[in-house]
Amino acid sequence: MEHYKTLQVFQKFPSSGVFHLNLNRPSQRNALSRDFFPEFSIALQTLDQNPNASVIVLSGTGDHFCSGIDIKTLNSIANDTGDRGRSGERLRRDIKYLQEAITAIERCRKPVIAAIKGACIGGGIDIVTACDIRYCSKDAFFSVKEVDMGLTADLGTLQRLPGIVGFGNAMELALTGRRFSGQEAKELGLVSRVFGSKEELDEGVKIIAEGIAAKSPLAVTGTKAVLLRSRDSSVEQGLDYVATWNSSMLVSDDLMEAVSAHLQKRKPTFSKL
C-alpha cells in the first residue's frame, strides 16, 4: 500500500471490495495542503487500477470532513511575482493542476461515495460535488466559503453544484457563503441521506458500499461513465453514447451470471475488473 502524507488508504474488510480513502490531517481539520493534490490524484489512480477495489468511500479522519484549502497553500499561490503576463500564465496553469486533482474523482472508474461529518467547507465542497454519491451525519455543516476569502471558487463547485442543487440554490449559497446544515443539504439534494450519528453514518455507508461492490463491476463502472457523459451532453448524444458502450460491454459473462443467479435464487458472483 502506498504511503501518503495527507491521506490514508485502507480496507476494513479485505473481501468486501470496499476501500476507504481518508483525508488525514485531523489536527488541521483536514485542510488541503499543497501535498494533498498530487497525492489525491495518485491514490485515486491506484485504486482505479486495483482489481480488488470496487467502491471507494471518501471521508475525513477525526471530527471533520474538510475545512477547505490550507491558508499556506493559498499564500504560496498568491505570492507569485515578476512579469504580470507570465505570473498570470503560471497561476492559470497552477489552478488547472489543482482542478485536475479534484476531477480525478470523476476520472476514476470506480464509484466514490463521500461520507461527510463535521465541517465541509470551501475545497471540501469542491471534493464532494465531484463524488458520485454523498451522505452525511446530522452534525455535518457546509459552506461555499470562497467569497468570504476574497476568491471566486475555482476547483469545481461553481461548475458542479448547480447540476446537483439547481442553479438558483447554487447562486445563493456561493454568493452568501452561508453555513447550512446536513438537513438542509438533504433538502437541497446535495446529500442523499442524513444519518443520526457518525456511527450510523459509518454503518449505513458500509452497507450501501458493500451492496454496490457485490454488483457486476462492468455494470457499475458503465453506469458511472454513461451518467457522467450524459450530464454534459444532450439526451440524443447520451443515448448514442450508451448504445455504443453497451454494444461492446453488454454481451459479457456478467449478464449471463446475473440472469442465472436470479433464476436460481442465489447471489451472483462476478469476476474482478
Short mmCIF file of C-alpha atoms in Angstrom, two decimals:
data_model
loop_
_atom_site.label_atom_id
_atom_site.label_comp_id
_atom_site.label_asym_id
_atom_site.label_seq_id
_atom_site.Cartn_x
_atom_site.Cartn_y
_atom_site.Cartn_z
CA MET A 1 0.00 0.00 0.00
CA GLU A 2 1.28 3.50 -0.88
CA HIS A 3 2.32 5.81 1.96
CA TYR A 4 0.90 9.34 1.87
CA LYS A 5 1.46 12.49 3.95
CA THR A 6 -2.12 13.73 3.67
CA LEU A 7 -4.20 10.59 3.09
CA GLN A 8 -4.96 7.16 4.50
CA VAL A 9 -5.97 4.24 2.26
CA PHE A 10 -7.21 1.04 3.88
CA GLN A 11 -9.69 -1.80 3.77
CA LYS A 12 -11.72 -2.67 6.86
CA PHE A 13 -12.90 -5.98 5.41
CA PRO A 14 -10.45 -7.40 2.82
CA SER A 15 -13.05 -9.49 0.95
CA SER A 16 -15.63 -6.69 0.60
CA GLY A 17 -14.22 -4.78 -2.40
CA VAL A 18 -14.69 -1.53 -0.44
CA PHE A 19 -11.63 0.69 0.06
CA HIS A 20 -11.52 3.71 2.38
CA LEU A 21 -9.73 6.89 1.31
CA ASN A 22 -9.43 9.33 4.21
CA LEU A 23 -8.28 12.93 4.23
CA ASN A 24 -5.74 12.62 7.03
CA ARG A 25 -4.72 15.92 8.60
CA PRO A 26 -7.09 15.88 11.60
CA SER A 27 -5.10 18.48 13.60
CA GLN A 28 -5.75 20.94 10.72
CA ARG A 29 -9.36 19.76 10.29
CA ASN A 30 -8.21 18.07 7.06
CA ALA A 31 -7.36 21.37 5.37
CA LEU A 32 -5.98 20.79 1.86
CA SER A 33 -2.20 21.31 1.80
CA ARG A 34 -0.05 21.53 -1.31
CA ASP A 35 0.91 17.87 -0.85
CA PHE A 36 -2.74 16.79 -0.92
CA PHE A 37 -3.33 17.50 -4.61
CA PRO A 38 -0.71 15.21 -6.23
CA GLU A 39 -1.31 12.55 -3.57
CA PHE A 40 -5.08 12.55 -4.13
CA SER A 41 -4.64 12.02 -7.87
CA ILE A 42 -2.17 9.18 -7.33
CA ALA A 43 -4.36 7.49 -4.70
CA LEU A 44 -7.42 7.55 -6.96
CA GLN A 45 -5.44 6.31 -9.99
CA THR A 46 -4.00 3.48 -7.87
CA LEU A 47 -7.44 2.43 -6.60
CA ASP A 48 -8.84 2.71 -10.12
CA GLN A 49 -6.25 0.19 -11.32
CA ASN A 50 -6.63 -2.12 -8.31
CA PRO A 51 -8.84 -5.08 -9.33
CA ASN A 52 -9.72 -5.71 -5.67
CA ALA A 53 -11.24 -2.22 -5.33
CA SER A 54 -14.88 -1.99 -6.41
CA VAL A 55 -16.09 1.03 -4.41
CA ILE A 56 -14.23 3.88 -2.68
CA VAL A 57 -15.55 5.55 0.48
CA LEU A 58 -14.10 9.04 0.92
CA SER A 59 -14.16 10.58 4.39
CA GLY A 60 -12.07 12.58 6.86
CA THR A 61 -10.02 11.39 9.83
CA GLY A 62 -11.14 12.99 13.11
CA ASP A 63 -14.21 15.15 13.68
CA HIS A 64 -14.39 16.93 10.32
CA PHE A 65 -14.51 16.07 6.64
CA CYS A 66 -12.57 19.07 5.31
CA SER A 67 -12.14 22.69 6.39
CA GLY A 68 -11.09 23.87 2.91
CA ILE A 69 -7.80 24.80 1.33
CA ASP A 70 -4.89 25.43 3.71
CA ILE A 71 -4.08 29.14 4.09
CA LYS A 72 -0.38 28.33 3.46
CA THR A 73 -1.33 26.78 0.12
CA LEU A 74 -3.30 29.92 -0.79
CA ASN A 75 -0.36 32.15 0.17
CA SER A 76 2.07 30.13 -1.95
CA ILE A 77 -0.23 30.53 -4.95
CA ALA A 78 -0.91 34.24 -4.39
CA ASN A 79 2.71 35.33 -3.78
CA ASP A 80 3.96 34.89 -7.34
CA THR A 81 5.96 37.91 -8.53
CA GLY A 82 7.56 39.06 -11.77
CA ASP A 83 6.14 39.86 -15.18
CA ARG A 84 2.39 40.16 -14.87
CA GLY A 85 1.61 38.19 -18.01
CA ARG A 86 3.96 35.36 -17.13
CA SER A 87 2.88 35.17 -13.50
CA GLY A 88 -0.74 35.11 -14.71
CA GLU A 89 0.04 32.25 -17.08
CA ARG A 90 1.79 30.33 -14.26
CA LEU A 91 -1.18 30.91 -11.95
CA ARG A 92 -3.64 29.65 -14.58
CA ARG A 93 -1.52 26.53 -15.07
CA ASP A 94 -1.38 26.03 -11.29
CA ILE A 95 -5.16 26.33 -10.93
CA LYS A 96 -5.67 23.82 -13.75
CA TYR A 97 -3.28 21.43 -11.97
CA LEU A 98 -5.28 21.68 -8.72
CA GLN A 99 -8.54 21.25 -10.65
CA GLU A 100 -7.23 18.01 -12.19
CA ALA A 101 -6.75 16.51 -8.71
CA ILE A 102 -10.45 17.03 -7.90
CA THR A 103 -11.57 15.84 -11.35
CA ALA A 104 -9.61 12.63 -10.68
CA ILE A 105 -12.70 11.54 -8.69
CA GLU A 106 -14.75 11.56 -11.90
CA ARG A 107 -11.94 10.01 -13.95
CA CYS A 108 -11.78 7.08 -11.52
CA ARG A 109 -13.95 4.30 -12.97
CA LYS A 110 -14.97 3.07 -9.50
CA PRO A 111 -17.83 4.80 -7.65
CA VAL A 112 -16.66 7.26 -4.99
CA ILE A 113 -19.02 7.73 -2.02
CA ALA A 114 -18.50 10.76 0.23
CA ALA A 115 -19.24 10.13 3.93
CA ILE A 116 -19.33 13.61 5.47
CA LYS A 117 -19.17 14.50 9.17
CA GLY A 118 -18.47 17.86 10.79
CA ALA A 119 -17.19 20.66 8.58
CA CYS A 120 -17.33 20.50 4.79
CA ILE A 121 -16.18 23.96 3.73
CA GLY A 122 -14.75 25.57 0.58
CA GLY A 123 -12.46 22.99 -1.02
CA GLY A 124 -14.45 20.30 0.79
CA ILE A 125 -17.49 21.25 -1.32
CA ASP A 126 -15.30 21.08 -4.46
CA ILE A 127 -14.44 17.49 -3.49
CA VAL A 128 -17.90 16.22 -2.55
CA THR A 129 -19.62 17.71 -5.61
CA ALA A 130 -17.25 15.60 -7.76
CA CYS A 131 -18.20 12.43 -5.83
CA ASP A 132 -20.80 10.01 -7.18
CA ILE A 133 -22.93 9.70 -4.02
CA ARG A 134 -22.93 11.83 -0.87
CA TYR A 135 -24.15 11.02 2.65
CA CYS A 136 -23.65 12.96 5.88
CA SER A 137 -24.20 12.73 9.61
CA LYS A 138 -26.60 15.03 11.46
CA ASP A 139 -23.72 17.15 12.80
CA ALA A 140 -22.34 17.96 9.33
CA PHE A 141 -22.32 21.56 8.14
CA PHE A 142 -21.43 23.07 4.80
CA SER A 143 -20.30 26.39 3.36
CA VAL A 144 -19.22 27.57 -0.10
CA LYS A 145 -16.76 29.82 1.70
CA GLU A 146 -14.53 31.19 -1.08
CA VAL A 147 -16.42 34.50 -1.46
CA ASP A 148 -15.56 35.33 2.18
CA MET A 149 -11.88 34.75 1.42
CA GLY A 150 -11.94 37.22 -1.47
CA LEU A 151 -11.96 34.42 -4.04
CA THR A 152 -14.11 33.03 -6.80
CA ALA A 153 -14.36 29.27 -6.20
CA ASP A 154 -12.24 27.68 -8.93
CA LEU A 155 -11.88 23.94 -8.24
CA GLY A 156 -15.28 22.75 -9.44
CA THR A 157 -18.03 23.88 -7.05
CA LEU A 158 -19.42 26.57 -9.38
CA GLN A 159 -19.45 24.08 -12.27
CA ARG A 160 -20.88 21.01 -10.46
CA LEU A 161 -23.09 22.36 -7.67
CA PRO A 162 -25.78 23.89 -9.95
CA GLY A 163 -26.42 20.49 -11.52
CA ILE A 164 -26.89 18.97 -8.06
CA VAL A 165 -28.92 21.58 -6.15
CA GLY A 166 -30.25 23.76 -9.00
CA PHE A 167 -28.86 27.00 -10.43
CA GLY A 168 -30.73 29.37 -8.09
CA ASN A 169 -29.74 27.50 -4.93
CA ALA A 170 -26.11 27.27 -6.06
CA MET A 171 -26.02 31.01 -6.77
CA GLU A 172 -27.44 31.82 -3.33
CA LEU A 173 -25.04 29.51 -1.47
CA ALA A 174 -22.00 30.73 -3.44
CA LEU A 175 -22.76 34.45 -3.11
CA THR A 176 -23.67 34.40 0.60
CA GLY A 177 -21.08 31.84 1.72
CA ARG A 178 -23.54 31.00 4.48
CA ARG A 179 -23.31 27.90 6.62
CA PHE A 180 -26.03 25.29 6.09
CA SER A 181 -26.84 22.08 7.93
CA GLY A 182 -26.85 18.45 6.91
CA GLN A 183 -30.64 18.50 6.93
CA GLU A 184 -30.72 21.48 4.55
CA ALA A 185 -28.12 19.73 2.37
CA LYS A 186 -30.57 16.83 2.13
CA GLU A 187 -33.47 19.15 1.25
CA LEU A 188 -31.33 20.78 -1.47
CA GLY A 189 -30.31 17.38 -2.88
CA LEU A 190 -26.61 17.81 -2.05
CA VAL A 191 -26.70 14.62 0.05
CA SER A 192 -28.90 11.57 -0.45
CA ARG A 193 -29.41 10.82 3.24
CA VAL A 194 -28.62 12.23 6.69
CA PHE A 195 -27.65 9.73 9.39
CA GLY A 196 -28.31 10.36 13.09
CA SER A 197 -24.71 9.96 14.24
CA LYS A 198 -21.19 9.36 12.94
CA GLU A 199 -21.51 5.69 13.91
CA GLU A 200 -24.78 5.36 11.98
CA LEU A 201 -23.16 7.12 9.00
CA ASP A 202 -20.25 4.65 9.00
CA GLU A 203 -22.54 1.63 9.29
CA GLY A 204 -25.04 2.91 6.73
CA VAL A 205 -22.36 3.75 4.15
CA LYS A 206 -20.70 0.37 4.77
CA ILE A 207 -23.94 -1.46 3.87
CA ILE A 208 -24.51 0.71 0.76
CA ALA A 209 -20.89 0.41 -0.44
CA GLU A 210 -20.82 -3.36 0.05
CA GLY A 211 -24.12 -3.63 -1.82
CA ILE A 212 -22.69 -1.78 -4.83
CA ALA A 213 -19.42 -3.75 -4.62
CA ALA A 214 -21.40 -7.02 -4.93
CA LYS A 215 -22.89 -5.94 -8.27
CA SER A 216 -21.41 -6.52 -11.72
CA PRO A 217 -18.29 -4.32 -11.99
CA LEU A 218 -18.94 -3.84 -15.71
CA ALA A 219 -22.47 -2.62 -14.97
CA VAL A 220 -21.34 -0.32 -12.14
CA THR A 221 -18.42 1.31 -13.99
CA GLY A 222 -20.55 1.60 -17.12
CA THR A 223 -23.37 3.31 -15.21
CA LYS A 224 -20.95 5.88 -13.76
CA ALA A 225 -19.29 6.54 -17.12
CA VAL A 226 -22.58 6.92 -19.00
CA LEU A 227 -24.18 9.16 -16.37
CA LEU A 228 -21.16 11.48 -16.32
CA ARG A 229 -21.05 11.64 -20.13
CA SER A 230 -24.82 12.23 -20.31
CA ARG A 231 -24.64 15.04 -17.74
CA ASP A 232 -22.50 17.04 -20.16
CA SER A 233 -24.39 16.02 -23.34
CA SER A 234 -27.82 16.30 -24.94
CA VAL A 235 -30.25 13.41 -24.42
CA GLU A 236 -29.63 12.30 -28.01
CA GLN A 237 -25.85 12.30 -27.52
CA GLY A 238 -26.22 10.44 -24.23
CA LEU A 239 -28.41 7.76 -25.81
CA ASP A 240 -25.94 7.34 -28.67
CA TYR A 241 -23.07 7.00 -26.17
CA VAL A 242 -24.80 4.30 -24.10
CA ALA A 243 -25.76 2.40 -27.26
CA THR A 244 -22.11 2.37 -28.34
CA TRP A 245 -20.97 1.48 -24.80
CA ASN A 246 -23.36 -1.46 -24.46
CA SER A 247 -22.62 -2.73 -27.95
CA SER A 248 -19.16 -3.66 -26.63
CA MET A 249 -19.96 -4.35 -22.93
CA LEU A 250 -23.45 -5.89 -22.87
CA VAL A 251 -22.54 -9.38 -24.12
CA SER A 252 -20.50 -10.38 -21.08
CA ASP A 253 -20.28 -13.20 -18.55
CA ASP A 254 -21.77 -10.76 -16.01
CA LEU A 255 -25.10 -10.64 -17.85
CA MET A 256 -25.35 -14.43 -18.01
CA GLU A 257 -24.32 -14.77 -14.36
CA ALA A 258 -26.88 -12.17 -13.22
CA VAL A 259 -29.68 -13.94 -15.13
CA SER A 260 -28.63 -17.39 -13.86
CA ALA A 261 -28.39 -16.19 -10.26
CA HIS A 262 -31.85 -14.61 -10.49
CA LEU A 263 -33.39 -17.82 -11.86
CA GLN A 264 -31.58 -20.00 -9.30
CA LYS A 265 -32.42 -17.60 -6.42
CA ARG A 266 -28.79 -17.20 -5.33
CA LYS A 267 -26.30 -14.35 -5.05
CA PRO A 268 -24.34 -13.74 -8.27
CA THR A 269 -20.55 -14.00 -8.35
CA PHE A 270 -18.69 -11.71 -10.74
CA SER A 271 -15.06 -11.69 -11.90
CA LYS A 272 -12.90 -8.73 -10.91
CA LEU A 273 -12.36 -5.95 -13.39
#
